[in-house]
CSV table of C-alpha atoms and ligand atoms in Angstrom, one decimal:
chain,number,residue,atom,x,y,z
I,1,MET,CA,17.0,-25.6,22.0
I,2,ALA,CA,14.0,-26.1,20.3
I,3,ALA,CA,13.9,-28.7,17.2
I,4,PRO,CA,13.6,-27.1,13.8
I,5,THR,CA,10.1,-26.0,13.1
I,6,GLU,CA,8.1,-28.5,10.9
I,7,ALA,CA,6.5,-25.9,9.1
I,8,ALA,CA,7.5,-25.7,5.3
I,9,PHE,CA,6.9,-22.2,5.3
I,10,ILE,CA,7.0,-19.1,8.1
I,11,VAL,CA,5.2,-16.4,7.3
I,12,ILE,CA,6.2,-13.0,9.5
I,13,GLY,CA,3.5,-10.8,9.6
I,14,ALA,CA,-0.4,-11.3,9.3
I,15,GLY,CA,-1.2,-8.6,6.8
I,16,PRO,CA,-3.2,-9.1,4.0
I,17,VAL,CA,0.0,-10.0,2.3
I,18,GLY,CA,0.9,-12.8,4.9
I,19,CYS,CA,-2.7,-14.3,5.0
I,20,ALA,CA,-3.3,-14.3,1.7
I,21,VAL,CA,0.2,-16.4,0.7
I,22,ALA,CA,-0.3,-18.2,3.6
I,23,SER,CA,-4.0,-19.2,2.8
I,24,LEU,CA,-2.8,-19.9,-0.7
I,25,LEU,CA,0.3,-21.9,0.4
I,26,HIS,CA,-2.0,-24.1,2.6
I,27,LYS,CA,-4.3,-25.1,-0.1
I,28,GLN,CA,-1.5,-26.4,-2.3
I,29,GLY,CA,-0.9,-28.7,0.9
I,30,HIS,CA,2.3,-27.1,2.7
I,31,GLN,CA,2.0,-26.4,6.5
I,32,THR,CA,2.6,-23.3,7.0
I,33,VAL,CA,2.7,-21.0,10.2
I,34,ILE,CA,2.4,-17.6,10.9
I,35,TYR,CA,4.0,-14.9,13.5
I,36,GLU,CA,2.3,-11.6,14.3
I,37,ARG,CA,3.4,-9.1,16.5
I,38,LEU,CA,0.1,-7.5,17.4
I,39,SER,CA,-2.4,-9.1,19.6
I,40,HIS,CA,-5.4,-9.6,17.0
I,41,ILE,CA,-6.2,-8.7,13.6
I,42,GLU,CA,-8.6,-5.5,14.1
I,43,PRO,CA,-11.8,-5.6,11.9
I,44,ASN,CA,-12.8,-2.1,12.7
I,45,PRO,CA,-12.6,-0.1,9.0
I,46,GLU,CA,-11.9,3.5,11.3
I,47,THR,CA,-8.3,2.1,12.6
I,48,SER,CA,-7.3,2.3,8.7
I,49,TYR,CA,-7.8,4.0,5.7
I,50,PRO,CA,-9.7,3.7,2.2
I,51,ILE,CA,-8.2,1.4,-0.2
I,52,GLY,CA,-9.1,0.3,-3.8
I,53,VAL,CA,-8.8,-3.5,-4.3
I,54,ASN,CA,-8.8,-3.6,-8.3
I,55,PRO,CA,-8.7,-6.8,-10.2
I,56,ARG,CA,-5.4,-7.7,-9.8
I,57,GLY,CA,-5.9,-7.8,-6.2
I,58,LEU,CA,-9.1,-9.8,-6.5
I,59,ARG,CA,-7.8,-12.4,-8.8
I,60,THR,CA,-5.3,-13.3,-6.1
I,61,ILE,CA,-8.6,-13.6,-3.5
I,62,ARG,CA,-10.7,-15.5,-5.7
I,63,GLN,CA,-7.6,-17.8,-6.1
I,64,ILE,CA,-7.8,-18.5,-2.4
I,65,SER,CA,-11.8,-19.0,-2.6
I,66,GLU,CA,-14.8,-17.8,-4.9
I,67,GLY,CA,-16.5,-16.9,-1.5
I,68,LEU,CA,-14.1,-14.7,0.1
I,69,GLU,CA,-13.8,-12.8,-3.4
I,70,SER,CA,-17.5,-12.5,-3.0
I,71,LYS,CA,-17.1,-11.4,0.6
I,72,VAL,CA,-14.4,-8.6,0.2
I,73,LYS,CA,-16.9,-7.3,-2.8
I,74,ALA,CA,-19.8,-7.3,-0.4
I,75,GLU,CA,-17.9,-5.3,2.3
I,76,GLY,CA,-17.0,-2.8,-0.3
I,77,LEU,CA,-18.3,-0.5,-2.7
I,78,LEU,CA,-17.4,-0.7,-6.7
I,79,VAL,CA,-15.9,2.5,-7.7
I,80,GLN,CA,-17.4,3.8,-10.8
I,81,ALA,CA,-15.2,6.8,-11.2
I,82,TRP,CA,-11.9,9.0,-9.6
I,83,GLU,CA,-12.6,12.8,-9.9
I,84,ILE,CA,-10.1,15.2,-9.2
I,85,TYR,CA,-10.6,18.8,-8.4
I,86,ALA,CA,-8.5,21.4,-7.9
I,87,GLY,CA,-9.8,24.5,-6.2
I,88,LYS,CA,-13.4,24.4,-7.1
I,89,PHE,CA,-12.8,22.8,-10.9
I,90,LYS,CA,-13.1,19.2,-11.7
I,91,VAL,CA,-9.4,18.8,-13.7
I,92,ALA,CA,-10.1,15.2,-14.4
I,93,THR,CA,-11.9,12.1,-14.3
I,94,LEU,CA,-11.0,8.7,-14.4
I,95,ARG,CA,-13.7,6.1,-15.2
I,96,SER,CA,-13.6,2.5,-13.5
I,97,GLY,CA,-16.0,0.5,-12.5
I,98,SER,CA,-13.7,-2.2,-12.3
I,99,THR,CA,-12.4,-1.7,-8.7
I,100,TYR,CA,-13.9,-2.3,-5.4
I,101,GLY,CA,-13.4,0.9,-2.9
I,102,THR,CA,-13.0,-1.0,1.0
I,103,THR,CA,-10.5,-0.4,3.5
I,104,ARG,CA,-7.1,-2.2,4.5
I,105,ALA,CA,-8.7,-3.2,7.7
I,106,GLY,CA,-11.6,-5.0,5.8
I,107,VAL,CA,-9.5,-6.8,3.6
I,108,ASN,CA,-6.9,-8.0,6.4
I,109,TYR,CA,-9.6,-8.7,8.4
I,110,ALA,CA,-11.2,-11.0,5.5
I,111,LEU,CA,-8.4,-12.7,4.5
I,112,TYR,CA,-7.2,-13.6,8.5
I,113,THR,CA,-10.9,-15.2,8.6
I,114,ASP,CA,-10.0,-17.4,6.1
I,115,VAL,CA,-6.3,-18.4,7.8
I,116,VAL,CA,-8.5,-19.1,10.6
I,117,GLU,CA,-10.8,-21.1,9.0
I,118,ARG,CA,-7.8,-23.4,7.4
I,119,GLY,CA,-6.5,-24.1,10.9
I,120,ILE,CA,-3.3,-22.2,10.3
I,121,PRO,CA,-1.7,-21.2,13.4
I,122,VAL,CA,-1.2,-17.7,13.9
I,123,HIS,CA,1.2,-16.7,17.0
I,124,PHE,CA,0.0,-13.4,17.9
I,125,ASN,CA,2.3,-11.0,20.3
I,126,HIS,CA,5.3,-12.4,18.1
I,127,LYS,CA,7.5,-9.4,17.6
I,128,LEU,CA,10.5,-10.3,15.3
I,129,LYS,CA,13.7,-9.2,16.8
I,130,ARG,CA,16.4,-10.8,15.2
I,131,ILE,CA,16.9,-13.7,12.3
I,132,ASP,CA,20.2,-14.6,11.5
I,133,LEU,CA,21.3,-15.7,8.2
I,134,GLN,CA,24.0,-18.1,8.7
I,135,SER,CA,22.4,-20.2,11.9
I,136,ARG,CA,18.9,-20.0,10.1
I,137,LYS,CA,17.5,-18.9,13.6
I,138,ILE,CA,14.6,-16.4,14.0
I,139,VAL,CA,14.4,-14.5,17.8
I,140,PHE,CA,10.6,-12.9,18.6
I,141,ASP,CA,9.8,-10.9,21.6
I,142,ALA,CA,6.7,-12.7,22.8
I,143,SER,CA,4.3,-11.1,25.7
I,144,SER,CA,7.1,-11.7,28.4
I,145,ASN,CA,9.8,-14.0,27.0
I,146,GLU,CA,11.8,-14.8,23.7
I,147,VAL,CA,10.6,-17.2,21.5
I,148,GLU,CA,13.5,-18.9,19.6
I,149,VAL,CA,12.8,-21.0,16.4
I,150,ASP,CA,15.0,-22.8,14.4
I,151,ALA,CA,14.0,-22.2,10.7
I,152,SER,CA,16.8,-24.2,9.3
I,153,LYS,CA,14.3,-26.7,7.6
I,154,ALA,CA,11.7,-23.9,6.7
I,155,LYS,CA,11.3,-21.2,4.0
I,156,VAL,CA,10.7,-17.7,5.7
I,157,LEU,CA,8.2,-15.4,3.6
I,158,ALA,CA,9.1,-11.6,5.2
I,159,CYS,CA,5.6,-10.3,4.9
I,160,ASP,CA,6.2,-7.5,7.6
I,161,GLY,CA,5.2,-4.5,6.2
I,162,CYS,CA,7.4,-1.5,4.4
I,163,TYR,CA,9.8,-1.3,8.0
I,164,SER,CA,10.4,-4.5,7.4
I,165,SER,CA,13.1,-5.8,10.2
I,166,VAL,CA,13.8,-9.0,7.7
I,167,ARG,CA,14.6,-6.4,5.4
I,168,LYS,CA,16.8,-4.6,7.2
I,169,ALA,CA,18.8,-8.0,8.5
I,170,LEU,CA,19.3,-8.5,5.2
I,171,GLU,CA,21.0,-5.2,4.7
I,172,GLU,CA,23.3,-5.5,7.6
I,173,GLN,CA,24.1,-9.3,6.9
I,174,SER,CA,23.9,-10.3,3.1
I,175,ALA,CA,26.6,-8.3,1.0
I,176,SER,CA,24.5,-9.5,-2.3
I,177,PHE,CA,21.0,-7.5,-0.8
I,178,SER,CA,20.8,-3.5,-1.2
I,179,ALA,CA,17.5,-1.8,-0.6
I,180,GLN,CA,16.6,2.4,-1.4
I,181,VAL,CA,14.1,3.7,0.4
I,182,THR,CA,12.4,7.1,-0.1
I,183,VAL,CA,10.6,8.6,2.7
I,184,TRP,CA,6.9,9.9,1.9
I,185,GLY,CA,6.6,13.3,1.4
I,186,SER,CA,2.9,13.3,3.3
I,187,VAL,CA,1.6,11.5,6.6
I,188,TYR,CA,-1.7,10.3,6.5
I,189,ARG,CA,-4.9,10.4,8.7
I,190,ALA,CA,-8.4,10.1,8.2
I,191,LEU,CA,-11.8,11.2,9.7
I,192,PHE,CA,-14.9,9.2,9.3
I,193,SER,CA,-18.5,9.6,9.4
I,194,GLN,CA,-21.8,7.6,8.9
I,195,THR,CA,-23.6,10.5,7.8
I,196,GLU,CA,-24.5,11.3,3.8
I,197,THR,CA,-24.3,14.4,1.9
I,198,PRO,CA,-26.1,15.0,-1.3
I,199,LYS,CA,-22.6,16.6,-2.5
I,200,LEU,CA,-20.9,13.5,-2.8
I,201,ASP,CA,-21.7,10.3,-4.7
I,202,PRO,CA,-20.8,7.4,-2.9
I,203,ALA,CA,-20.0,5.4,-5.9
I,204,ILE,CA,-17.5,8.3,-7.1
I,205,HIS,CA,-13.7,8.7,-5.4
I,206,TYR,CA,-12.7,12.0,-4.9
I,207,VAL,CA,-9.2,13.4,-5.0
I,208,LEU,CA,-9.9,17.1,-3.1
I,209,ASN,CA,-6.9,19.8,-3.1
I,210,GLY,CA,-4.6,17.1,-1.4
I,211,THR,CA,-7.4,14.8,0.1
I,212,TYR,CA,-9.3,12.0,-0.7
I,213,ALA,CA,-12.9,11.0,0.3
I,214,ALA,CA,-14.5,7.9,-0.3
I,215,LYS,CA,-16.5,5.5,1.1
I,216,ALA,CA,-14.7,3.2,2.9
I,217,SER,CA,-17.6,0.7,3.5
I,218,PRO,CA,-21.1,0.9,2.6
I,219,SER,CA,-22.3,2.9,5.4
I,220,THR,CA,-19.0,5.2,6.2
I,221,TRP,CA,-17.2,7.8,4.3
I,222,ALA,CA,-13.6,8.9,5.2
I,223,VAL,CA,-11.8,11.8,4.2
I,224,VAL,CA,-8.2,11.0,4.3
I,225,LEU,CA,-5.7,14.3,5.2
I,226,GLY,CA,-2.3,14.2,3.6
I,227,ALA,CA,-0.3,16.6,6.1
I,228,LEU,CA,3.1,17.3,4.0
I,229,ARG,CA,5.9,17.5,5.9
I,230,HIS,CA,7.8,20.2,4.8
I,231,ASP,CA,4.9,22.4,5.0
I,232,ARG,CA,4.7,24.5,8.4
I,233,ASP,CA,1.3,25.0,7.8
I,234,HIS,CA,0.3,21.6,8.2
I,235,ASP,CA,2.0,20.5,11.5
I,236,PHE,CA,-1.1,21.2,13.2
I,237,LEU,CA,-2.6,18.4,11.2
I,238,LEU,CA,0.8,16.0,12.8
I,239,SER,CA,-0.8,16.8,16.5
I,240,ALA,CA,-2.2,14.0,18.9
I,241,ASP,CA,-3.9,16.9,21.0
I,242,ALA,CA,-7.5,17.9,20.5
I,243,THR,CA,-6.8,21.2,22.1
I,244,ASP,CA,-9.6,23.7,20.7
I,245,GLU,CA,-7.0,25.7,18.8
I,246,ASN,CA,-6.1,22.2,16.8
I,247,VAL,CA,-10.3,21.5,16.3
I,248,ALA,CA,-10.6,24.9,15.4
I,249,ARG,CA,-7.8,24.9,12.6
I,250,LEU,CA,-9.0,21.2,11.6
I,251,LYS,CA,-12.6,22.3,10.8
I,252,ALA,CA,-11.0,25.4,9.0
I,253,TYR,CA,-8.9,23.5,6.6
I,254,ILE,CA,-11.9,21.1,5.6
I,255,ALA,CA,-13.9,23.9,5.0
I,256,GLN,CA,-11.5,25.7,2.9
I,257,ASN,CA,-10.0,22.5,1.1
I,258,VAL,CA,-12.9,19.7,1.3
I,259,PRO,CA,-16.1,21.9,1.1
I,260,LYS,CA,-18.3,19.1,-0.2
I,261,ALA,CA,-17.3,17.1,3.0
I,262,VAL,CA,-17.9,19.8,5.7
I,263,PRO,CA,-21.8,18.4,5.6
I,264,LEU,CA,-20.3,15.1,6.1
I,265,ILE,CA,-18.3,15.4,9.2
I,266,PRO,CA,-20.1,15.1,12.8
I,267,GLU,CA,-18.9,17.8,15.4
I,268,GLN,CA,-17.6,15.1,17.5
I,269,GLU,CA,-15.4,14.0,14.7
I,270,TYR,CA,-13.2,16.6,14.6
I,271,THR,CA,-12.1,16.1,18.4
I,272,ASP,CA,-11.5,12.3,17.7
I,273,PHE,CA,-9.5,12.8,15.1
I,274,TRP,CA,-6.8,13.6,16.9
I,275,ALA,CA,-6.4,10.3,18.7
I,276,ARG,CA,-7.0,8.5,15.3
I,277,ARG,CA,-3.6,6.8,14.4
I,278,SER,CA,-1.7,8.4,11.1
I,279,PHE,CA,-0.1,6.4,8.5
I,280,ALA,CA,3.7,7.3,7.4
I,281,GLY,CA,5.4,5.2,4.8
I,282,GLN,CA,8.6,5.0,2.0
I,283,VAL,CA,9.1,3.9,-0.9
I,284,VAL,CA,11.1,0.7,-1.1
I,285,GLN,CA,13.0,-0.8,-3.8
I,286,CYS,CA,15.2,-3.9,-3.5
I,287,ASN,CA,17.6,-5.2,-6.2
I,288,GLN,CA,16.6,-8.5,-5.1
I,289,VAL,CA,13.8,-10.0,-3.3
I,290,HIS,CA,15.5,-12.9,-1.7
I,291,HIS,CA,18.2,-14.5,0.2
I,292,ASP,CA,19.3,-17.6,-1.1
I,293,ASP,CA,16.7,-20.3,-1.0
I,294,TRP,CA,15.4,-19.4,3.0
I,295,ILE,CA,13.7,-15.5,2.7
I,296,LEU,CA,11.7,-14.2,0.4
I,297,LEU,CA,10.5,-10.7,0.9
I,298,MET,CA,6.9,-9.8,-0.2
I,299,GLY,CA,4.2,-7.1,-0.1
I,300,ASP,CA,5.6,-4.2,1.4
I,301,ALA,CA,8.4,-5.5,2.6
I,302,ALA,CA,9.9,-5.8,-0.6
I,303,HIS,CA,8.2,-2.9,-2.8
I,304,SER,CA,6.2,-0.4,-0.6
I,305,VAL,CA,4.9,2.0,-3.2
I,306,HIS,CA,2.9,5.1,-2.4
I,307,PRO,CA,-0.9,5.5,-1.6
I,308,SER,CA,-1.3,7.4,-5.0
I,309,THR,CA,-0.4,4.5,-7.3
I,310,GLY,CA,-2.9,2.2,-5.5
I,311,GLU,CA,-1.0,-0.5,-6.1
I,312,GLY,CA,0.1,-1.4,-3.0
I,313,VAL,CA,-2.3,-3.9,-1.6
I,314,ASN,CA,-3.0,-5.2,-5.1
I,315,SER,CA,0.9,-5.7,-5.8
I,316,GLY,CA,1.3,-7.7,-2.7
I,317,LEU,CA,-1.6,-9.9,-3.3
I,318,GLU,CA,-0.2,-10.5,-6.7
I,319,ASP,CA,3.2,-11.4,-5.6
I,320,ALA,CA,1.3,-14.4,-3.4
I,321,LYS,CA,0.1,-15.7,-6.6
I,322,VAL,CA,3.1,-15.4,-7.9
I,323,LEU,CA,4.9,-17.4,-5.4
I,324,CYS,CA,2.6,-19.9,-5.4
I,325,ASP,CA,2.3,-20.3,-9.5
I,326,VAL,CA,6.3,-21.0,-9.0
I,327,VAL,CA,6.0,-23.5,-6.3
I,328,ALA,CA,3.0,-25.5,-8.1
I,329,GLU,CA,5.4,-25.5,-11.3
I,330,VAL,CA,9.0,-26.2,-9.6
I,331,GLY,CA,8.1,-27.4,-6.0
I,332,ASN,CA,9.0,-26.2,-2.9
I,333,THR,CA,12.9,-26.7,-4.0
I,334,PRO,CA,16.2,-24.5,-3.0
I,335,GLU,CA,15.3,-23.2,-6.6
I,336,THR,CA,11.9,-21.7,-5.7
I,337,PHE,CA,12.7,-18.0,-4.8
I,338,ALA,CA,15.5,-17.5,-7.4
I,339,VAL,CA,12.7,-18.7,-9.7
I,340,TYR,CA,10.1,-16.3,-8.2
I,341,ASN,CA,12.7,-13.7,-8.4
I,342,ALA,CA,13.5,-13.7,-11.9
I,343,ARG,CA,10.2,-13.7,-12.6
I,344,ARG,CA,8.8,-10.8,-10.7
I,345,ILE,CA,12.2,-8.6,-10.2
I,346,ALA,CA,11.8,-6.5,-13.4
I,347,ASP,CA,7.8,-5.8,-12.5
I,348,LEU,CA,8.8,-4.8,-9.1
I,349,GLU,CA,11.6,-2.6,-10.9
I,350,ALA,CA,8.9,-0.6,-12.8
I,351,LEU,CA,6.4,-0.5,-10.1
I,352,GLY,CA,9.4,1.2,-8.1
I,353,ARG,CA,9.7,3.8,-11.2
I,354,LEU,CA,6.2,4.9,-11.1
I,355,ALA,CA,6.0,4.9,-7.0
I,356,LEU,CA,8.4,7.2,-7.3
I,357,TYR,CA,7.6,9.8,-9.8
I,358,ASN,CA,4.0,9.4,-8.2
I,359,GLU,CA,5.3,10.1,-4.5
I,360,ARG,CA,7.3,13.2,-5.8
I,361,GLY,CA,4.1,14.4,-7.8
I,362,THR,CA,2.9,14.9,-4.1
I,363,TRP,CA,5.6,17.6,-2.8
I,364,ASP,CA,7.9,18.7,-5.5
I,365,LYS,CA,6.0,21.8,-7.2
I,366,ARG,CA,8.2,21.4,-10.2
I,367,GLN,CA,7.3,18.3,-10.7
I,368,LYS,CA,4.0,19.0,-10.4
I,369,VAL,CA,4.1,21.6,-13.0
I,370,ALA,CA,5.8,19.1,-15.3
I,371,GLY,CA,3.3,16.3,-14.6
I,372,GLY,CA,0.7,19.3,-15.3
I,373,ILE,CA,1.8,19.8,-18.9
I,374,THR,CA,2.4,16.4,-19.7
I,375,ASN,CA,-0.7,15.1,-18.9
I,376,ALA,CA,-2.3,18.3,-21.0
I,377,VAL,CA,-0.1,16.9,-23.9
I,378,LEU,CA,-1.1,13.8,-23.8
I,379,GLY,CA,-5.0,14.4,-23.2
I,380,ILE,CA,-4.8,16.7,-26.8
I,381,GLY,CA,-2.5,13.8,-28.1
I,382,ARG,CA,-5.6,11.4,-27.2
I,383,ALA,CA,-8.5,13.4,-28.5
I,384,ILE,CA,-6.8,13.4,-31.9
I,385,GLY,CA,-5.9,9.7,-31.8
I,386,ALA,CA,-2.0,10.0,-31.4
I,387,SER,CA,-1.9,9.0,-27.5
I,388,GLY,CA,-2.7,5.5,-26.1
I,389,PRO,CA,-4.9,5.6,-22.7
I,390,PRO,CA,-3.7,6.7,-19.7
I,391,LYS,CA,-1.8,4.1,-17.7
I,392,GLU,CA,-4.6,4.3,-14.6
I,393,GLU,CA,-6.7,2.5,-17.0
I,394,TYR,CA,-4.6,-0.3,-17.2
I,395,MET,CA,-4.5,-0.3,-13.4
I,396,PHE,CA,-7.8,0.6,-11.7
I,397,GLY,CA,-9.9,1.7,-14.6
I,398,THR,CA,-11.9,0.8,-17.8
I,399,LEU,CA,-9.1,-1.6,-19.5
I,400,ILE,CA,-8.0,-3.9,-16.4
I,401,ARG,CA,-10.6,-7.3,-16.8
I,402,ASP,CA,-9.6,-9.9,-15.3
I,403,ASP,CA,-8.8,-11.4,-18.8
I,404,ASN,CA,-6.8,-8.3,-19.4
I,405,ILE,CA,-4.2,-7.8,-16.6
I,406,LEU,CA,-1.0,-6.3,-17.8
I,407,SER,CA,2.1,-6.9,-16.0
I,408,TYR,CA,3.6,-3.7,-14.5
I,409,SER,CA,6.5,-3.5,-16.9
I,410,GLU,CA,4.2,-3.6,-19.8
I,411,ILE,CA,2.1,-0.6,-17.9
I,412,VAL,CA,5.0,1.2,-16.9
I,413,THR,CA,7.0,0.8,-20.1
I,414,LYS,CA,4.0,1.9,-22.0
I,415,TRP,CA,3.6,5.0,-20.0
I,416,GLU,CA,7.2,6.0,-20.1
I,417,GLN,CA,7.3,5.7,-23.8
I,418,GLN,CA,4.1,8.2,-23.6
I,419,MET,CA,5.9,10.9,-21.8
I,420,LYS,CA,9.1,10.9,-23.3
I,421,PRO,CA,8.6,13.1,-26.5
I,422,VAL,CA,7.2,16.0,-24.1
I,423,GLN,CA,9.1,15.6,-20.7
I,424,GLY,CA,11.9,17.7,-22.0
I,425,PHE,CA,9.8,20.3,-22.7
I,426,ALA,CA,7.6,19.8,-19.8
I,427,ASN,CA,10.8,19.7,-17.5
I,428,SER,CA,12.2,23.1,-19.2
I,429,VAL,CA,9.0,24.7,-18.9
I,430,ALA,CA,8.7,23.8,-15.2
I,431,LYS,CA,12.3,24.9,-14.2
I,432,LEU,CA,11.5,28.4,-15.2
I,433,CYS,CA,8.5,28.8,-13.4
I,434,THR,CA,8.9,27.1,-10.0
I,435,LYS,CA,11.7,26.6,-7.4
I,436,GLN,CA,13.4,23.1,-6.3
I,437,THR,CA,11.4,21.6,-3.4
I,438,PRO,CA,14.2,20.3,-1.0
I,439,SER,CA,13.2,16.5,-0.4
I,440,PRO,CA,11.4,15.4,2.6
I,441,GLN,CA,13.0,13.9,5.9
I,442,PRO,CA,11.9,11.4,8.2
I,443,SER,CA,10.3,12.2,11.5
I,444,ASP,CA,8.9,10.6,14.7
I,445,HIS,CA,6.2,9.0,12.1
I,446,ASP,CA,8.3,6.8,10.7
I,447,ALA,CA,9.1,4.8,13.8
I,448,PRO,CA,8.8,1.2,12.9
I,449,GLY,CA,6.3,0.7,15.2
I,450,LYS,CA,3.8,3.5,14.2
I,451,ALA,CA,3.9,1.6,10.7
I,452,ARG,CA,0.6,0.2,9.6
O,1,LIG,C1,-3.4,6.2,3.1
O,1,LIG,C2,-3.0,5.1,2.3
O,1,LIG,C3,-3.5,4.8,1.3
O,1,LIG,C4,-3.5,3.5,0.8
O,1,LIG,N1,-4.5,3.2,-0.4
O,1,LIG,C5,-4.0,1.8,-1.2
O,1,LIG,C6,-4.6,1.7,-2.2
O,1,LIG,O1,-5.9,2.1,-2.9
O,1,LIG,N2,-4.5,0.7,-2.9
O,1,LIG,C7,-3.5,-0.4,-2.7
O,1,LIG,O2,-3.4,-1.3,-3.2
O,1,LIG,N3,-2.9,-0.1,-1.5
O,1,LIG,C8,-3.0,1.0,-0.9
O,1,LIG,N4,-2.1,1.8,0.6
O,1,LIG,C9,-1.5,0.6,0.7
O,1,LIG,C10,-1.5,-1.0,1.3
O,1,LIG,O3,-2.4,-0.4,2.5
O,1,LIG,C11,-0.6,-1.6,1.7
O,1,LIG,O4,0.5,-1.9,0.5
O,1,LIG,C12,-0.5,-3.2,2.2
O,1,LIG,O5,-1.4,-2.9,3.8
O,1,LIG,C13,0.9,-4.1,2.3
O,1,LIG,O6,0.5,-5.0,2.7
O,1,LIG,P1,1.4,-5.7,3.5
O,1,LIG,O7,0.9,-7.0,4.3
O,1,LIG,O8,2.6,-6.4,2.8
O,1,LIG,O9,2.0,-5.3,4.6
O,1,LIG,P2,1.0,-4.3,6.1
O,1,LIG,O10,0.1,-4.2,5.6
O,1,LIG,O11,2.4,-3.1,6.3
O,1,LIG,O12,1.3,-5.6,7.1
O,1,LIG,C14,2.3,-5.9,7.7
O,1,LIG,C15,2.2,-6.7,8.8
O,1,LIG,O13,3.5,-7.3,9.6
O,1,LIG,C16,3.3,-7.3,11.2
O,1,LIG,N5,4.4,-6.7,11.2
O,1,LIG,C17,5.5,-5.7,11.0
O,1,LIG,N6,6.6,-5.8,11.9
O,1,LIG,C18,6.5,-7.2,12.6
O,1,LIG,C19,7.5,-7.6,13.1
O,1,LIG,N7,8.7,-7.2,13.2
O,1,LIG,N8,7.3,-9.0,13.7
O,1,LIG,C20,6.1,-9.5,13.4
O,1,LIG,N9,5.0,-8.9,12.6
O,1,LIG,C21,5.6,-7.7,12.2
O,1,LIG,C22,2.5,-5.8,11.1
O,1,LIG,O14,1.7,-5.6,12.6
O,1,LIG,C23,1.2,-6.2,9.8
O,1,LIG,O15,0.3,-6.8,10.5
O,1,LIG,C24,-2.7,2.6,1.2
O,1,LIG,C25,-1.5,3.0,2.1
O,1,LIG,C26,-1.8,4.0,2.8
O,1,LIG,C27,-1.2,4.2,4.1
């Protein structure tokens, strides 16, 4: 039997959140170790997808080190605005100037580099297999054997993503824990390009008829396609086969839905696309994010959202900051996780409400219509000074600044209050003119091994 680990914190998952929290705790003088199921952290942006790191996420990165913040900014590109198109028409512009466009892989690799520089041990090829709440033992599937870790004297930080095995163990073994998961209605996959076109401005992120075109790095464009699960016309986008028929359908799809991006995409990319990874996901809402003084769920494991919120990695990075603030205040004690939970849970509940609303808006026609009416009425309200700014302004727009980062509770509550007087009317009109869309069901793409 192995002796209890000497690390104060065991981090499961070397994603952006696992790396960030490990670095911050190490900086505070706590011995930390990471276990990761993959064999390495992949730096290639083309293995992932574009993301926006906003001042909330950058604040945590800066707390790790100012040099790291400069690196993340330099490897990305400042987003001046999001432009949203329906057909050929631009229907909305959200100015930013606060958020950096980069990729999940780029941010993860930058954070991982800091972990390495600090000498924090990372055990690759260690996939969590079992975690036992009674004995406080953890079993990993390592390359050719099982590794048992006695974690009775350590705290466990579960940063193992939206299909978290730790969260599943809590659901099975803890009577006081529950989680609600809502599968995303779309599965995402990107095309990449190293060319430029005058039709697309590198400082703008485009939402074009359900696709997303953005600079993934100063030299790379990404065009992210969302395959709607309930739309049989999108089934081909989920295929892994580069058949002539699929290649032709993909070209036609891009030409119809994202004509601005056509000049970007090299011929070979229409074939390479089918070997690229696709990303499914789910909205995760937990009734609490800790188990006693032993386990804390963080990042997507605790509160996976939806890409359209733009808050996945940013909220997870904020978790790391909040935990380290709590540790600085109360120390590494049996109360640490309960204090964290009490401080964080209202924000995570608010984030969950926003994520569910946004996610549903990607596939439910009735909600799309209701949302469109609500936005139009609120837009008129803003023009005459009767409504406040849209919530996005406080998330990744012009109103989030280093000295003005509102909590998710504040942002979401303001937004709910804005919508309240309009929503009943908008829902009634939407009900009259649209049919209810059935909820999407999980598929093979949701297998945990396929999770990002
Ligand atoms: C298409 C798309 C667009 C997005 N856009 C944005 C955006 O613009 N802004 C934003 O903030 N967020 C965005 N996100 C979300 C963001 O990528 C995630 O919220 C973020 O990566 C979560 O970080 P994490 O560290 O919690 O989890 P993950 O990134 O999922 O990392 C989890 C880590 O745990 C490891 N792991 C998993 N299971 C085990 C196991 N059993 N044992 C050991 N290790 C394990 C994984 O290999 C991985 O390294 C987007 C997501 C998608 C899919």
